[in-house]
Short mmCIF file of C-alpha atoms in Angstrom, two decimals:
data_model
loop_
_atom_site.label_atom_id
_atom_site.label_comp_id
_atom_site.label_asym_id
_atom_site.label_seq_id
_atom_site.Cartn_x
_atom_site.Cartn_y
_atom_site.Cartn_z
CA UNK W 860 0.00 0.00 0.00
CA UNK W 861 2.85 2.40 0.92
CA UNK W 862 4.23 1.84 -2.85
CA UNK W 863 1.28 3.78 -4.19
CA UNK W 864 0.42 7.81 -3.52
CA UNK W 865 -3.11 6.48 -3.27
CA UNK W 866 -1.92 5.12 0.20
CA UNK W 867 -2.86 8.59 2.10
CA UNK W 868 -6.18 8.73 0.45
CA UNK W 869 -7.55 4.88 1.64
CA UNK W 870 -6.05 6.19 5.26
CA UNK W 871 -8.88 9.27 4.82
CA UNK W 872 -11.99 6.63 3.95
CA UNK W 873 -10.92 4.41 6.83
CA UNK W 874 -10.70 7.58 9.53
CA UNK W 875 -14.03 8.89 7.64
CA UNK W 876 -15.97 5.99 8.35
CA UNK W 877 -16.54 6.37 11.82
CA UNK W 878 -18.49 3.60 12.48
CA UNK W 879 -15.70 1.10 12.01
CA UNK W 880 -12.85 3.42 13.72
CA UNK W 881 -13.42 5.65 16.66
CA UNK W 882 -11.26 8.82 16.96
CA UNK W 883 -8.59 6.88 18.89
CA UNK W 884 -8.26 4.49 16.33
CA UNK W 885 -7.95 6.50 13.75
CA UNK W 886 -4.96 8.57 15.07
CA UNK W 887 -3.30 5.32 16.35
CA UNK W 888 -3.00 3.93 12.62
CA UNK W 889 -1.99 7.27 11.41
CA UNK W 890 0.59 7.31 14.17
CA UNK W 891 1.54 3.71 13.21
CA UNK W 892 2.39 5.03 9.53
CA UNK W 893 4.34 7.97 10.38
CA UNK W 894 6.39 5.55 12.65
CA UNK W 895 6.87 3.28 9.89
CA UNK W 896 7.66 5.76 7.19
CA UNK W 897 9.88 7.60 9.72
CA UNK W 898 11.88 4.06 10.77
CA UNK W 899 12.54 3.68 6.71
CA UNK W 900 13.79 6.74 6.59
CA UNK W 901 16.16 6.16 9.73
CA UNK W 902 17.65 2.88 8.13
CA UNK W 903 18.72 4.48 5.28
CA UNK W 904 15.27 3.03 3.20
CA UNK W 905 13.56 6.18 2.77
CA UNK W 906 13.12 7.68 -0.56
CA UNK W 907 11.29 10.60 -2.14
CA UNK W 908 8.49 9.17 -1.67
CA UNK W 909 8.20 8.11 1.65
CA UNK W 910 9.12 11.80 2.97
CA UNK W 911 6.16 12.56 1.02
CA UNK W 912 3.64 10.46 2.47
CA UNK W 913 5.48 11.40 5.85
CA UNK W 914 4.43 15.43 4.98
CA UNK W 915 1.27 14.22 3.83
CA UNK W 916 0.19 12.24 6.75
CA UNK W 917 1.55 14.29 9.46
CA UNK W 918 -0.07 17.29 7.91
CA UNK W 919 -3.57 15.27 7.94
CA UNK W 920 -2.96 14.20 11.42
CA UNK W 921 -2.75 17.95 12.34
CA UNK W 922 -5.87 18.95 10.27
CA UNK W 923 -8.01 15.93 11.70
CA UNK W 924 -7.05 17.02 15.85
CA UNK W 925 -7.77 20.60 14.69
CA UNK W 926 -11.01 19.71 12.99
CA UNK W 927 -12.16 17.23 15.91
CA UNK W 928 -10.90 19.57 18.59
CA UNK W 929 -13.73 22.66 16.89
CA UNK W 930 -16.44 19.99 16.46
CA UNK W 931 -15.96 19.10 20.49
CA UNK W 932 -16.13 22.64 21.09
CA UNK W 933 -19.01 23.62 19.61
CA UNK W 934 -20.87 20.30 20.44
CA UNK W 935 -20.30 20.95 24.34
CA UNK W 936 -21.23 25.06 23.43
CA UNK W 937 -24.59 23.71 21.70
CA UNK W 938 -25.14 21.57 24.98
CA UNK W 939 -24.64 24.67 27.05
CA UNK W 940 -26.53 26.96 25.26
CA UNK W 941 -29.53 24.22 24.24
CA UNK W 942 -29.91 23.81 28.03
CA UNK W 943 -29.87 27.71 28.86
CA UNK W 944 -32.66 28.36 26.73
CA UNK W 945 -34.59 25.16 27.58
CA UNK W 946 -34.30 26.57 31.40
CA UNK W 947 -35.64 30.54 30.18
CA UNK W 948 -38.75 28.82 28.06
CA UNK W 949 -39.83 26.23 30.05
CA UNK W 950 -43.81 26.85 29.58
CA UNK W 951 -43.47 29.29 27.00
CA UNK W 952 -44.50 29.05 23.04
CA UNK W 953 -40.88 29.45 21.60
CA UNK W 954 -40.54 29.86 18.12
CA UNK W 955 -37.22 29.50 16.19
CA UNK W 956 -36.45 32.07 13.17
CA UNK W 957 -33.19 30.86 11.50
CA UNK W 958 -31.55 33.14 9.22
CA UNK W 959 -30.99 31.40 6.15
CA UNK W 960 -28.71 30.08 5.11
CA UNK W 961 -25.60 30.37 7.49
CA UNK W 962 -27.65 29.67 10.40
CA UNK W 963 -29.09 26.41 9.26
CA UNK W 964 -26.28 24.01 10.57
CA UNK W 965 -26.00 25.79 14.07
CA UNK W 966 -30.08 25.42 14.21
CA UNK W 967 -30.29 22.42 13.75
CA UNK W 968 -27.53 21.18 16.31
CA UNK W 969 -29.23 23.18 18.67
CA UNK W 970 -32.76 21.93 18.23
CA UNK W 971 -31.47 18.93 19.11
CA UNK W 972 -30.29 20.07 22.41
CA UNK W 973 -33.49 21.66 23.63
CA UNK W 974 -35.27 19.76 26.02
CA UNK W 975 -39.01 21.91 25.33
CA UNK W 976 -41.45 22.18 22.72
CA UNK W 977 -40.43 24.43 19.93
CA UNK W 978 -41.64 25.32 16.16
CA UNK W 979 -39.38 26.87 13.62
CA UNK W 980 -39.29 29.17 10.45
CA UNK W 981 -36.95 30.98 8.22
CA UNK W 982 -36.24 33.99 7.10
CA UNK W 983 -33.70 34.90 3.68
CA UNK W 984 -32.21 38.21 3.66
CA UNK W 985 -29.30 39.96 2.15
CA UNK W 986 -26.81 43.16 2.65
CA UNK W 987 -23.59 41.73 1.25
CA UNK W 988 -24.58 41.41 -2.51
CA UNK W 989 -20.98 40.04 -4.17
CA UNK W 990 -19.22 41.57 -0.98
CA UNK W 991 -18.14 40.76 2.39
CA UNK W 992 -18.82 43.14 4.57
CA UNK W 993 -22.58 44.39 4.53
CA UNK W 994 -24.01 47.28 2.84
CA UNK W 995 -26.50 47.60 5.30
CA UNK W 996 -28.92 48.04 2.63
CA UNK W 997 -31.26 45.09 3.36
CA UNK W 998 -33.26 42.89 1.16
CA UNK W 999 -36.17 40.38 2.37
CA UNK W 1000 -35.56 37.59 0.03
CA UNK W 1001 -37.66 34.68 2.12
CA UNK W 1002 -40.73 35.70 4.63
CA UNK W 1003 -41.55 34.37 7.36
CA UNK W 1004 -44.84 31.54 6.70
CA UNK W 1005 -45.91 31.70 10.49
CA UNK W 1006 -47.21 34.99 12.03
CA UNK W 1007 -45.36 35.54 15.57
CA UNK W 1008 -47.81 37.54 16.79
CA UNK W 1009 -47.98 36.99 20.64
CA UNK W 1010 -45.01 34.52 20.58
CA UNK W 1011 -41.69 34.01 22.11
CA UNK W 1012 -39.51 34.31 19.35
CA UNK W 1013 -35.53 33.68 18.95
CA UNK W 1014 -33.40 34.61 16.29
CA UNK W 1015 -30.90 31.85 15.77
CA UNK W 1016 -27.48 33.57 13.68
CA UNK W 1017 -24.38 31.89 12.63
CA UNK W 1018 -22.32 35.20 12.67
CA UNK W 1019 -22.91 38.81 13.41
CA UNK W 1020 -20.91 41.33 12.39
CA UNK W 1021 -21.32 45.20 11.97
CA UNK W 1022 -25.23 44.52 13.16
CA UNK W 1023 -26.55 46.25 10.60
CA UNK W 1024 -28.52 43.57 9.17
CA UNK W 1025 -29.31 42.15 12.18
CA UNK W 1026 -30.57 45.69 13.66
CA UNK W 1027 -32.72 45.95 10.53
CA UNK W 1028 -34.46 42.42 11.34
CA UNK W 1029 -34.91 43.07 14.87
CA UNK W 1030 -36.64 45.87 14.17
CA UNK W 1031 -39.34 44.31 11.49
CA UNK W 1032 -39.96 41.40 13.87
CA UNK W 1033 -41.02 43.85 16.53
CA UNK W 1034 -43.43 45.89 14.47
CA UNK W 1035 -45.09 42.26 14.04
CA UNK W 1036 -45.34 42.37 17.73
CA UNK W 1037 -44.09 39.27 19.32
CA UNK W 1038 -44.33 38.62 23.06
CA UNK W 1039 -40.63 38.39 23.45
CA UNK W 1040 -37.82 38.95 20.91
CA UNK W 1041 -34.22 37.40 21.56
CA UNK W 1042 -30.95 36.53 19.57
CA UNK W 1043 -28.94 33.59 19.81
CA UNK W 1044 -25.80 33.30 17.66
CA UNK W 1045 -22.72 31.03 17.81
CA UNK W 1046 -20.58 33.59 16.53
CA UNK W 1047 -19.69 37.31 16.92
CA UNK W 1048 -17.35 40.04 16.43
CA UNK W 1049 -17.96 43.02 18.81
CA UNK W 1050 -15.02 44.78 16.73
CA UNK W 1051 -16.95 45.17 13.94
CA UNK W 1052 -19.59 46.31 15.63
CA UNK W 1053 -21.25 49.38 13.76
CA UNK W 1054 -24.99 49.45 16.13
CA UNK W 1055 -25.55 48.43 19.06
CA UNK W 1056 -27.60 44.87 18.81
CA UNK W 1057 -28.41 43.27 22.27
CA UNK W 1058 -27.83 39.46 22.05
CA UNK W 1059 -29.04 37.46 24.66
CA UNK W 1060 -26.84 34.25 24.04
CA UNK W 1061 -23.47 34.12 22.96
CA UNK W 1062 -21.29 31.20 21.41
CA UNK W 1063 -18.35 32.65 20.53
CA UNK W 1064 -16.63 36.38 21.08
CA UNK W 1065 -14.04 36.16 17.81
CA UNK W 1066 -11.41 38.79 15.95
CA UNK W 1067 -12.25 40.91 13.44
CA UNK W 1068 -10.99 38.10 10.78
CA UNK W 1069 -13.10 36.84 7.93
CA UNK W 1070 -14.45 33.29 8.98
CA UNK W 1071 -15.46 30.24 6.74
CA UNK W 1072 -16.92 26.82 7.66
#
């Protein structure tokens, strides 16, 4: 297998499927490689290609940890969060408004961490156009199909940023008059910060850098 440069790439399908290998397995076979392609290299065996798939794997090593390491994080920050609003709407008719689409992932994991009755909806808008940073010029491009009069409602973001466009939504859900109106995001930057826009639950405070993921 080590002969080939398709060696790294079966490594990635067995640490992918994670119902065969657990996390610990996973890095124990990629730390069996590197050992092996390191003791080749140490008895005078190693080649070209061996220091490749020594790069190769040790660099994939370093990207898996990273990657696991974030998805513990935010699993044990949806956990937190899922049971702090669970606690503030016990008895209460809670209604989810996800901002599509960034905020569909982080929804969903947190649905599934709420422990009381909830209903959800969407809403589309845009203020970035082909940019990124907002405009602040706001566009409605998906409405809201359930009317939130008299409800508890929660705006669920992925990211907020200068809180322009966020400022502009607050402010149409509140002339639809809901009982309560909150925001619940698992990112922000308080740097970029261009309005005031009071959150009520907080993932993540991060630096004015440009995220992806």
């Amino acid at each position: 297998v080590f002969r080939e440069l398709g060696a790294p790439r079966r490594l990635t399908i067995l640490v992918q499927g994670e119902s065969l290998l657990n996390d610990a397995a996973a890095i124990a076979i990629f730390a069996i490689v590197v050992g092996i392609l390191t003791g080749q290299q140490e008895t005078g065996g190693g080649s070209a290609i061996f220091k490749f798939l020594e790069d190769f794997i040790g660099g994939a090593i370093v990207g898996y940890l990273f990657a696991r390491i974030a998805f513990w994080m935010i699993k044990r920050l949806d956990g937190e969060l899922g049971a702090e609003i669970s606690a503030d709407y016990t008895g209460r008719d809670l209604l989810l408004v996800g901002v599509l689409k960034g905020a569909v992932f982080f929804m969903a994991d947190l649905m599934r961490e709420l422990t009381v009755p909830c209903e959800i909806d969407f809403m589309a808008i845009s203020s970035y156009g082909a940019a990124t940073d907002s405009s602040g010029v706001v566009r409605i491009l998906k409405d809201l199909d359930i009317n939130v009069s008299g409800r508890d409602v929660l705006v669920v973001e992925d990211i907020i940023d200068s809180g322009l466009t966020l400022s502009y939504l607050m402010r149409n859900l509140k002339a639809r008059k809901p009982a309560t109106l909150e925001v619940v995001t698992l990112l922000t930057k308080p740097e970029r910060r261009e309005i005031d826009v009071p959150v009520r639950y907080v993932g993540f405070e991060i630096p004015n850098r440009f995220v992806i993921g």
